[in-house]
mmCIF file of C-alpha atoms and ligand atoms in Angstrom:
data_model
loop_
_atom_site.group_PDB
_atom_site.id
_atom_site.type_symbol
_atom_site.label_atom_id
_atom_site.label_comp_id
_atom_site.label_asym_id
_atom_site.label_seq_id
_atom_site.Cartn_x
_atom_site.Cartn_y
_atom_site.Cartn_z
ATOM 1 C CA UNK A 1 92.373 162.471 126.152
ATOM 2 C CA UNK A 2 92.650 160.666 129.390
ATOM 3 C CA UNK A 3 94.438 157.626 128.589
ATOM 4 C CA UNK A 4 97.793 156.976 129.937
ATOM 5 C CA UNK A 5 100.352 154.411 128.680
ATOM 6 C CA UNK A 6 102.725 152.701 131.141
ATOM 7 C CA UNK A 7 105.668 150.935 129.162
ATOM 8 C CA UNK A 8 106.480 147.749 130.429
ATOM 9 C CA UNK A 9 109.060 146.861 127.822
ATOM 10 C CA UNK A 10 112.697 146.418 128.656
ATOM 11 C CA UNK A 11 115.197 148.636 126.660
ATOM 12 C CA UNK A 12 117.092 147.098 123.592
ATOM 13 C CA UNK A 13 120.305 148.746 123.017
ATOM 14 C CA UNK A 14 124.006 147.591 122.954
ATOM 15 C CA UNK A 15 124.676 145.903 126.207
ATOM 16 C CA UNK A 16 121.121 144.695 126.728
ATOM 17 C CA UNK A 17 121.651 141.281 128.965
ATOM 18 C CA UNK A 18 121.019 138.321 126.782
ATOM 19 C CA UNK A 19 120.528 134.580 127.763
ATOM 20 C CA UNK A 20 124.001 133.496 128.524
ATOM 21 C CA UNK A 21 125.607 132.255 125.219
ATOM 22 C CA UNK A 22 122.839 133.644 123.065
ATOM 23 C CA UNK A 23 123.374 136.304 120.250
ATOM 24 C CA UNK A 24 123.867 139.687 121.712
ATOM 25 C CA UNK A 25 121.701 142.552 120.820
ATOM 26 C CA UNK A 26 122.983 144.762 118.072
ATOM 27 C CA UNK A 27 121.654 147.717 116.207
ATOM 28 C CA UNK A 28 123.842 149.445 113.642
ATOM 29 C CA UNK A 29 123.286 151.678 110.783
ATOM 30 C CA UNK A 30 124.288 149.562 107.778
ATOM 31 C CA UNK A 31 123.919 152.122 105.233
ATOM 32 C CA UNK A 32 124.321 155.805 106.212
ATOM 33 C CA UNK A 33 122.775 158.939 104.921
ATOM 34 C CA UNK A 34 125.964 159.768 103.501
ATOM 35 C CA UNK A 35 126.421 156.663 101.611
ATOM 36 C CA UNK A 36 123.049 156.142 100.528
ATOM 37 C CA UNK A 37 122.441 159.714 99.611
ATOM 38 C CA UNK A 38 119.063 159.947 101.258
ATOM 39 C CA UNK A 39 118.343 157.809 104.351
ATOM 40 C CA UNK A 40 119.935 155.956 107.420
ATOM 41 C CA UNK A 41 119.232 152.285 107.286
ATOM 42 C CA UNK A 42 119.404 150.296 110.313
ATOM 43 C CA UNK A 43 120.209 146.705 110.763
ATOM 44 C CA UNK A 44 119.065 144.317 113.689
ATOM 45 C CA UNK A 45 120.633 141.221 115.247
ATOM 46 C CA UNK A 46 119.230 139.704 118.390
ATOM 47 C CA UNK A 47 117.832 136.799 120.042
ATOM 48 C CA UNK A 48 114.165 136.726 119.909
ATOM 49 C CA UNK A 49 114.133 135.874 123.815
ATOM 50 C CA UNK A 50 116.085 139.148 124.655
ATOM 51 C CA UNK A 51 114.017 141.627 126.582
ATOM 52 C CA UNK A 52 110.444 141.764 126.515
ATOM 53 C CA UNK A 53 109.170 138.796 124.126
ATOM 54 C CA UNK A 54 106.605 136.327 123.824
ATOM 55 C CA UNK A 55 107.402 132.471 123.288
ATOM 56 C CA UNK A 56 105.829 130.576 120.750
ATOM 57 C CA UNK A 57 105.306 126.651 121.164
ATOM 58 C CA UNK A 58 108.109 126.076 118.642
ATOM 59 C CA UNK A 59 110.568 127.378 121.149
ATOM 60 C CA UNK A 60 110.369 124.430 123.497
ATOM 61 C CA UNK A 61 108.607 121.751 120.986
ATOM 62 C CA UNK A 62 109.977 120.918 117.345
ATOM 63 C CA UNK A 63 106.296 120.397 116.193
ATOM 64 C CA UNK A 64 104.960 123.603 118.086
ATOM 65 C CA UNK A 65 102.893 126.652 116.502
ATOM 66 C CA UNK A 66 105.197 129.208 115.124
ATOM 67 C CA UNK A 67 104.535 132.916 116.313
ATOM 68 C CA UNK A 68 102.716 133.621 113.194
ATOM 69 C CA UNK A 69 100.055 131.030 113.999
ATOM 70 C CA UNK A 70 99.290 132.549 117.262
ATOM 71 C CA UNK A 71 95.957 134.356 117.792
ATOM 72 C CA UNK A 72 96.439 138.185 118.227
ATOM 73 C CA UNK A 73 93.719 138.075 120.710
ATOM 74 C CA UNK A 74 95.979 136.558 123.388
ATOM 75 C CA UNK A 75 97.992 139.921 123.269
ATOM 76 C CA UNK A 76 95.410 142.745 123.732
ATOM 77 C CA UNK A 77 92.700 143.137 126.353
ATOM 78 C CA UNK A 78 92.398 143.201 130.197
ATOM 79 C CA UNK A 79 94.952 141.823 132.203
ATOM 80 C CA UNK A 80 95.336 141.430 136.060
ATOM 81 C CA UNK A 81 99.121 142.549 137.444
ATOM 82 C CA UNK A 82 99.561 140.354 140.680
ATOM 83 C CA UNK A 83 102.119 140.986 143.488
ATOM 84 C CA UNK A 84 104.275 138.056 144.188
ATOM 85 C CA UNK A 85 107.328 139.840 145.416
ATOM 86 C CA UNK A 86 109.163 137.925 148.115
ATOM 87 C CA UNK A 87 108.338 134.613 146.765
ATOM 88 C CA UNK A 88 111.144 132.318 145.390
ATOM 89 C CA UNK A 89 108.811 130.340 143.318
ATOM 90 C CA UNK A 90 104.857 130.686 142.487
ATOM 91 C CA UNK A 91 102.548 127.664 143.221
ATOM 92 C CA UNK A 92 98.897 127.217 142.945
ATOM 93 C CA UNK A 93 98.648 127.795 146.756
ATOM 94 C CA UNK A 94 100.174 131.077 146.489
ATOM 95 C CA UNK A 95 97.348 132.127 144.275
ATOM 96 C CA UNK A 96 94.385 130.771 145.956
ATOM 97 C CA UNK A 97 93.518 134.048 147.862
ATOM 98 C CA UNK A 98 93.289 136.126 144.395
ATOM 99 C CA UNK A 99 89.835 136.605 142.884
ATOM 100 C CA UNK A 100 90.540 135.058 139.288
ATOM 101 C CA UNK A 101 86.970 135.683 138.087
ATOM 102 C CA UNK A 102 87.139 136.926 134.516
ATOM 103 C CA UNK A 103 90.842 136.856 134.478
ATOM 104 C CA UNK A 104 92.221 135.770 131.243
ATOM 105 C CA UNK A 105 95.639 137.640 131.234
ATOM 106 C CA UNK A 106 97.803 137.459 134.486
ATOM 107 C CA UNK A 107 100.856 139.288 134.868
ATOM 108 C CA UNK A 108 103.408 138.277 137.998
ATOM 109 C CA UNK A 109 105.272 141.135 139.417
ATOM 110 C CA UNK A 110 107.960 139.232 141.303
ATOM 111 C CA UNK A 111 110.468 141.858 141.235
ATOM 112 C CA UNK A 112 113.476 139.340 141.097
ATOM 113 C CA UNK A 113 115.004 140.795 138.210
ATOM 114 C CA UNK A 114 115.589 144.781 138.596
ATOM 115 C CA UNK A 115 119.136 145.052 137.563
ATOM 116 C CA UNK A 116 118.650 145.683 133.992
ATOM 117 C CA UNK A 117 122.134 145.758 133.296
ATOM 118 C CA UNK A 118 122.742 142.291 133.874
ATOM 119 C CA UNK A 119 121.253 138.772 133.126
ATOM 120 C CA UNK A 120 119.961 137.543 136.438
ATOM 121 C CA UNK A 121 121.580 134.589 138.460
ATOM 122 C CA UNK A 122 118.308 133.263 140.169
ATOM 123 C CA UNK A 123 114.623 134.460 139.808
ATOM 124 C CA UNK A 124 111.353 133.447 140.911
ATOM 125 C CA UNK A 125 109.796 130.932 138.655
ATOM 126 C CA UNK A 126 106.448 129.119 138.087
ATOM 127 C CA UNK A 127 105.846 125.622 139.843
ATOM 128 C CA UNK A 128 104.249 123.126 137.464
ATOM 129 C CA UNK A 129 100.985 123.084 139.383
ATOM 130 C CA UNK A 130 100.296 126.705 138.251
ATOM 131 C CA UNK A 131 99.310 125.880 135.030
ATOM 132 C CA UNK A 132 96.289 123.518 135.690
ATOM 133 C CA UNK A 133 95.235 125.932 138.521
ATOM 134 C CA UNK A 134 95.143 128.997 136.091
ATOM 135 C CA UNK A 135 93.593 126.939 133.246
ATOM 136 C CA UNK A 136 90.689 125.894 135.762
ATOM 137 C CA UNK A 137 89.828 129.821 136.059
ATOM 138 C CA UNK A 138 90.078 130.136 131.985
ATOM 139 C CA UNK A 139 93.591 132.123 131.879
ATOM 140 C CA UNK A 140 94.936 132.231 128.515
ATOM 141 C CA UNK A 141 98.173 134.133 128.995
ATOM 142 C CA UNK A 142 100.770 134.527 131.638
ATOM 143 C CA UNK A 143 103.245 137.309 131.865
ATOM 144 C CA UNK A 144 106.428 137.465 134.014
ATOM 145 C CA UNK A 145 109.129 140.043 134.769
ATOM 146 C CA UNK A 146 112.042 137.673 134.464
ATOM 147 C CA UNK A 147 113.689 135.925 131.428
ATOM 148 C CA UNK A 148 111.707 132.712 131.943
ATOM 149 C CA UNK A 149 108.770 131.086 133.629
ATOM 150 C CA UNK A 150 111.177 128.111 134.477
ATOM 151 C CA UNK A 151 114.234 128.226 136.700
ATOM 152 C CA UNK A 152 117.069 129.533 134.653
ATOM 153 C CA UNK A 153 119.035 126.375 134.726
ATOM 154 C CA UNK A 154 116.087 124.284 133.797
ATOM 155 C CA UNK A 155 116.397 121.775 130.751
ATOM 156 C CA UNK A 156 112.987 120.229 131.139
ATOM 157 C CA UNK A 157 111.220 123.400 131.107
ATOM 158 C CA UNK A 158 108.293 122.021 133.151
ATOM 159 C CA UNK A 159 106.383 125.302 133.488
ATOM 160 C CA UNK A 160 106.635 126.035 129.715
ATOM 161 C CA UNK A 161 105.392 122.555 128.849
ATOM 162 C CA UNK A 162 102.671 122.546 131.634
ATOM 163 C CA UNK A 163 101.380 125.953 130.376
ATOM 164 C CA UNK A 164 101.157 124.902 126.847
ATOM 165 C CA UNK A 165 99.586 121.537 127.889
ATOM 166 C CA UNK A 166 96.828 123.950 129.327
ATOM 167 C CA UNK A 167 96.762 126.242 126.287
ATOM 168 C CA UNK A 168 98.372 129.354 128.299
ATOM 169 C CA UNK A 169 100.631 131.330 126.476
ATOM 170 C CA UNK A 170 103.891 132.963 127.726
ATOM 171 C CA UNK A 171 105.010 136.697 127.884
ATOM 172 C CA UNK A 172 108.519 136.946 129.404
ATOM 173 C CA UNK A 173 110.804 139.868 130.314
ATOM 174 C CA UNK A 174 108.422 142.292 131.373
ATOM 175 C CA UNK A 175 109.370 145.601 133.337
ATOM 176 C CA UNK A 176 106.744 146.023 135.894
ATOM 177 C CA UNK A 177 109.006 147.652 138.776
ATOM 178 C CA UNK A 178 106.824 150.832 138.540
ATOM 179 C CA UNK A 179 103.366 148.938 137.973
ATOM 180 C CA UNK A 180 100.994 149.108 140.929
ATOM 181 C CA UNK A 181 99.383 145.746 141.116
ATOM 182 C CA UNK A 182 95.510 145.834 139.729
ATOM 183 C CA UNK A 183 93.718 145.853 136.503
ATOM 184 C CA UNK A 184 95.017 147.044 133.140
ATOM 185 C CA UNK A 185 94.570 146.724 129.653
ATOM 186 C CA UNK A 186 97.431 145.006 128.170
ATOM 187 C CA UNK A 187 98.716 145.483 124.806
ATOM 188 C CA UNK A 188 101.989 143.265 123.573
ATOM 189 C CA UNK A 189 101.627 142.294 119.876
ATOM 190 C CA UNK A 190 104.420 139.899 118.392
ATOM 191 C CA UNK A 191 105.907 140.773 114.987
ATOM 192 C CA UNK A 192 104.800 138.620 112.198
ATOM 193 C CA UNK A 193 107.880 136.764 111.959
ATOM 194 C CA UNK A 194 106.374 133.662 109.938
ATOM 195 C CA UNK A 195 108.678 130.929 110.903
ATOM 196 C CA UNK A 196 109.321 132.382 114.540
ATOM 197 C CA UNK A 197 109.924 130.615 117.816
ATOM 198 C CA UNK A 198 108.674 133.900 119.481
ATOM 199 C CA UNK A 199 108.938 137.571 118.807
ATOM 200 C CA UNK A 200 110.004 140.822 120.756
ATOM 201 C CA UNK A 201 106.987 142.818 121.752
ATOM 202 C CA UNK A 202 106.496 146.346 122.825
ATOM 203 C CA UNK A 203 104.357 145.689 125.933
ATOM 204 C CA UNK A 204 102.305 148.577 127.314
ATOM 205 C CA UNK A 205 99.532 148.864 130.058
ATOM 206 C CA UNK A 206 96.623 151.305 129.923
ATOM 207 C CA UNK A 207 94.437 151.966 132.952
ATOM 208 C CA UNK A 208 91.384 149.783 132.879
ATOM 209 C CA UNK A 209 88.353 149.506 135.128
ATOM 210 C CA UNK A 210 87.183 146.164 135.590
HETATM 211 N N1 KYN B 1 117.555 131.925 124.791
HETATM 212 C C1 KYN B 1 117.894 131.035 125.372
HETATM 213 C C2 KYN B 1 119.248 130.076 124.852
HETATM 214 C C3 KYN B 1 119.349 129.058 125.329
HETATM 215 C C4 KYN B 1 118.652 128.300 126.053
HETATM 216 C C5 KYN B 1 117.359 128.633 126.693
HETATM 217 C C6 KYN B 1 117.073 130.255 126.010
HETATM 218 C C7 KYN B 1 115.813 130.707 126.475
HETATM 219 O O1 KYN B 1 115.318 131.886 126.071
HETATM 220 C C8 KYN B 1 114.894 130.004 127.419
HETATM 221 C C9 KYN B 1 113.777 130.788 128.168
HETATM 222 N N2 KYN B 1 113.128 129.916 128.756
HETATM 223 C C10 KYN B 1 112.779 131.431 127.285
HETATM 224 O O2 KYN B 1 111.805 130.942 126.972
HETATM 225 O O3 KYN B 1 113.223 132.782 126.838
HETATM 226 ZN ZN1 ZN B 2 111.369 133.218 125.748
HETATM 227 ZN ZN1 ZN B 3 110.244 131.020 127.838
#
């Protein structure tokens, strides 16, 4: 079988960086094999926005859709990984040279968060004019290798809102360090957390010929 999977998910373990002030990641065995007599049973506590995850519109809008309401088609299918390393922000003008024909999922490799042991101080973010530009090309999902599509100190969340207005969904916290830009098949399904403002995902790429 000639399929190779590239894992583009960040590890979830004690000490995994979390948004400042948000719930730390914790996994523990709440019921050990000795106690239960048969099995180890694990317990998980985490912010939904830790590591590799998708945002649901409810994350930034009280009347927005919850994660369970979103179409799973968004999270599986061809995706283009684009190199935007060395930019402090991504604007529409930075994307004009890219052939976006038939792209419905685009993943930005910014390489601006490469020390996975620490929450970053500053990362490459998405300018508000990117959303209308990508929507013109029928893009439905964007993915970034940083904790947010907006600047980390943003309260207005311009990019989140602009993307939502243009029906573009958001995947955050990818690990694209070892990914060569180009075409892949993406798979990154959210968990069926009915009321969720998002969900952690196991995001992977598989080689794909356009
Ligand atoms: N976890 C947080 C706690 C407080 C304030 C923001 C966040 C976020 O996660 C925002 C980020 N733009 C996100 O969508 O993942
Ligand atoms: Zn998020
Ligand atoms: Zn977000």
